[in-house]
CSV table of C-alpha atoms in Angstrom, one decimal:
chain,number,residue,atom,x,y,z
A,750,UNK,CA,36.5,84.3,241.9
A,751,UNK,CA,35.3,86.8,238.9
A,752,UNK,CA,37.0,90.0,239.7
A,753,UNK,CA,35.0,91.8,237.0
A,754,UNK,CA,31.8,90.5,237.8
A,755,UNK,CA,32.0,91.3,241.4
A,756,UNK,CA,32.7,95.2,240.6
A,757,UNK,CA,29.7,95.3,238.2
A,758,UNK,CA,27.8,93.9,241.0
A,759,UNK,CA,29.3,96.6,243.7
A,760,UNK,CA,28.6,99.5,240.9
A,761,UNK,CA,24.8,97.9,240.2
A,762,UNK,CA,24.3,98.3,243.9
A,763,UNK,CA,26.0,101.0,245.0
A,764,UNK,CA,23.3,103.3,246.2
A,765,UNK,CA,22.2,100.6,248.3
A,766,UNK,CA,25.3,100.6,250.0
A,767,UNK,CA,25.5,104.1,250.2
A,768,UNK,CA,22.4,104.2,252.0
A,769,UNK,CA,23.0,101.6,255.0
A,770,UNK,CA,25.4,103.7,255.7
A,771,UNK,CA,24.0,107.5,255.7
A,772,UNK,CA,21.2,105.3,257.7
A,773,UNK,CA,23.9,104.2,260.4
A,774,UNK,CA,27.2,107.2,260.0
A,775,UNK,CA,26.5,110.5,260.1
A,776,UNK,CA,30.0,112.0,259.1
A,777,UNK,CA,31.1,111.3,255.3
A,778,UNK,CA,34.1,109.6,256.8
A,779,UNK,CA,32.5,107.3,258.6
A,780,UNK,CA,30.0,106.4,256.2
A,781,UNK,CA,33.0,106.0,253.2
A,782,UNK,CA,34.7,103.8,256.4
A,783,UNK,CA,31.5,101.8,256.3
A,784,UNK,CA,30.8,101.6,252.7
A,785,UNK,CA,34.7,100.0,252.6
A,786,UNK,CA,34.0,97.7,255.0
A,787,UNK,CA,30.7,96.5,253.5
A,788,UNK,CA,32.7,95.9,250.2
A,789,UNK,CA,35.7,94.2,252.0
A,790,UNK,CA,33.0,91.8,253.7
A,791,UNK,CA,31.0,91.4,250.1
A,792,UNK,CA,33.9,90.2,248.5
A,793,UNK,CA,35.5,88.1,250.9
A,794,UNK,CA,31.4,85.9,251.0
A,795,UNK,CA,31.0,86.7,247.6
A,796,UNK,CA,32.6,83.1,246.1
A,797,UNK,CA,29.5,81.5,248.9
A,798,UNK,CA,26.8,83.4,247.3
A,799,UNK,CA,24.5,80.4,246.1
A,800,UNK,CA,21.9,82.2,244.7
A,801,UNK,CA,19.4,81.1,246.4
A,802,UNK,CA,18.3,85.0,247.0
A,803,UNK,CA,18.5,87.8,244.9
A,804,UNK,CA,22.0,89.9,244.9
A,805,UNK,CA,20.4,92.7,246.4
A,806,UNK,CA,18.9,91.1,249.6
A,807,UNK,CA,22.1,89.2,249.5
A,808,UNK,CA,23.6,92.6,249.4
A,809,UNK,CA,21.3,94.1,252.6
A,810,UNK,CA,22.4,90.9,255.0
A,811,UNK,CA,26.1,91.2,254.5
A,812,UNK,CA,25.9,94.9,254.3
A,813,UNK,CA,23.6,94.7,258.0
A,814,UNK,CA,25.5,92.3,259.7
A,815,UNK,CA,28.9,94.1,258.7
A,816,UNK,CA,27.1,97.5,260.3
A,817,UNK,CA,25.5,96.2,263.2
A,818,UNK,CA,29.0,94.3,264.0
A,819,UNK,CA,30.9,97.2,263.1
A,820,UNK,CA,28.4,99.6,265.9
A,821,UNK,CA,29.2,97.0,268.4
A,822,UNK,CA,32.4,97.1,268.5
A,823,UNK,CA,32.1,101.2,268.5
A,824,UNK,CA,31.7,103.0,272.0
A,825,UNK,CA,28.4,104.6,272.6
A,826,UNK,CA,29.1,107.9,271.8
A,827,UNK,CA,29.0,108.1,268.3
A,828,UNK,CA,25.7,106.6,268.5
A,829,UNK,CA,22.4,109.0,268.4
A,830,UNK,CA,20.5,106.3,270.4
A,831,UNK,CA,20.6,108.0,274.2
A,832,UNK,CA,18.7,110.9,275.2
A,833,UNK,CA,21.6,113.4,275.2
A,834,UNK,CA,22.1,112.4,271.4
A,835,UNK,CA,18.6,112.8,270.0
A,836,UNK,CA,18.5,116.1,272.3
A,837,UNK,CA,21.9,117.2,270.6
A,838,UNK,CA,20.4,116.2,266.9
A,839,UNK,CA,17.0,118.4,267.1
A,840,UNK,CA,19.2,121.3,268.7
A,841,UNK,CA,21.8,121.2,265.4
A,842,UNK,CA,19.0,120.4,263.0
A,843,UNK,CA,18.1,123.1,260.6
A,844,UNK,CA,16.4,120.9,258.0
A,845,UNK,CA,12.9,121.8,256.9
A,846,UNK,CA,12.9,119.2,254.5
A,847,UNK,CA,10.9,116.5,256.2
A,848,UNK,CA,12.8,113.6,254.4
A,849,UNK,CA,16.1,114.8,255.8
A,850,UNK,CA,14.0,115.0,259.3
A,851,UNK,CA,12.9,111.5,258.9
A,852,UNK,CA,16.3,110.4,258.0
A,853,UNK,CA,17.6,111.9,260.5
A,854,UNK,CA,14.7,110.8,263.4
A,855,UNK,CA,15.9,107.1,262.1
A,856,UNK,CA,19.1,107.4,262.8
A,857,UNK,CA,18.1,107.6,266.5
A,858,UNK,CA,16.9,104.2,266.7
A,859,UNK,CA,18.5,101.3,267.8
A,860,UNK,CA,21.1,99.5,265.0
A,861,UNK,CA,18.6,96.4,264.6
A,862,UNK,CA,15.5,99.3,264.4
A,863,UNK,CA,17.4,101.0,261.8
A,864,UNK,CA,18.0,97.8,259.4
A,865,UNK,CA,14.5,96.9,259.9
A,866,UNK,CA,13.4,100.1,258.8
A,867,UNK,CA,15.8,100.2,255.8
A,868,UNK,CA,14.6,96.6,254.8
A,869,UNK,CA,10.8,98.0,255.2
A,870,UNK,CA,11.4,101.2,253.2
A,871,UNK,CA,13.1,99.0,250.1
A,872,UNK,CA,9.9,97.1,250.2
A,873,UNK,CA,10.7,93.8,251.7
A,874,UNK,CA,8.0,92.5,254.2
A,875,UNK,CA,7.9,91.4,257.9
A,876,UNK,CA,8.8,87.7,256.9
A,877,UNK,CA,12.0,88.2,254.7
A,878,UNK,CA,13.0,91.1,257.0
A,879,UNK,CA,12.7,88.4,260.1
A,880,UNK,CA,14.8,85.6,257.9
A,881,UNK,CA,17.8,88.7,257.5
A,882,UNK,CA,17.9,89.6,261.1
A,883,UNK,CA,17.4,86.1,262.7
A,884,UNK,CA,14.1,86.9,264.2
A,885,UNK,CA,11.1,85.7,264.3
A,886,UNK,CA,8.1,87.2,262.2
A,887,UNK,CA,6.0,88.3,265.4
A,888,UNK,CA,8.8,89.7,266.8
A,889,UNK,CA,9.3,91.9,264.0
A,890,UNK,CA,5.7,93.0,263.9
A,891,UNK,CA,6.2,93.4,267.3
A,892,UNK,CA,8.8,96.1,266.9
A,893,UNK,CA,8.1,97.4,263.8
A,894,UNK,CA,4.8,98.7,265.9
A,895,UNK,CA,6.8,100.1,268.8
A,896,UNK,CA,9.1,101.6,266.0
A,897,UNK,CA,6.4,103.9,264.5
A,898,UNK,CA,5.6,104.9,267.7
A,899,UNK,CA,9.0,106.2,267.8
A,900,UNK,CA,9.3,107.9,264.8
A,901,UNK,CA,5.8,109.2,265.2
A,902,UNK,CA,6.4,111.0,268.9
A,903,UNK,CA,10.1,112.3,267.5
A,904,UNK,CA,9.1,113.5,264.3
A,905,UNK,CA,5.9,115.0,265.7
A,906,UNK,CA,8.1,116.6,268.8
A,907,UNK,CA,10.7,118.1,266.1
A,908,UNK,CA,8.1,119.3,263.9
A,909,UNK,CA,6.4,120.9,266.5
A,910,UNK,CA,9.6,122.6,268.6
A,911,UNK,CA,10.8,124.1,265.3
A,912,UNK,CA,7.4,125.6,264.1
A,913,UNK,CA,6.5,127.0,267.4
A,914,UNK,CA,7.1,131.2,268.1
């Protein structure tokens, strides 16, 4: 195991990281909890990396499944997913920055949602997105189409509570 090697990777690909988790922890703690754990699960795989994808996308499965195990195991209330939640989040939101909206809006979807629409917004398509999740490449269409109706109706329903008198 090439101790060096695997921190170059980790500091090549930190923002990637970093992002998974602002997608899926709101609080700093949580998402520095989150980036360790990522980290602790890249190096302990890292010797089995074959190659046989690039680092990154290698990066984006381990990093997903360590998330989406991780929000398992978690109880239901530090997730945004349930009405109350999204309720609470466009009450506390002050942001008229509509990227910070739209991150935000994400991070009410479901944990599988969410790393589909990470995976989508770094530019991989439906069929590598469906062979990192373990789905099939209709069912991601599938979703990805009930997704933007999500974001569309919550983003719209935001924008539109926070611009009326």
């Amino acid at each position: 195991m090439d101790k060096r090697h695997f921190i170059q990777v980790i500091d090549q690909h930190r923002g990637t990281i970093r992002s998974l988790c602002q997608v899926y922890y709101a609080t700093p703690e949580d998402q520095k909890d989150a980036f360790q754990d990522i980290v602790l699960q890249l190096w302990k795989s890292f010797d089995s990396f074959e190659g046989k994808s690039q680092i990154n996308t290698w990066i984006y499965r381990v990093g997903l499944n360590t998330l989406l195990s991780k929000k398992r195991k978690e109880q239901p209330s530090t997730s945004f997913t349930s009405i109350d939640g999204y309720q609470q989040l466009l009450q506390t939101s002050n942001s008229d920055d509509d990227l910070e909206l739209l991150h935000q809006v994400i991070q009410t979807l479901k944990d599988v949602d969410k790393a589909m629409v990470v995976l989508h917004l770094e530019g991989y398509k439906n069929k590598e997105i469906a062979n990192m999740l373990d789905l099939s490449t209709s069912n991601v269409a599938t979703r990805f189409n009930r997704i933007k109706a999500q974001l569309k109706s919550r983003f719209n329903t935001h924008t539109y509570a926070t611009k009326r008198p």
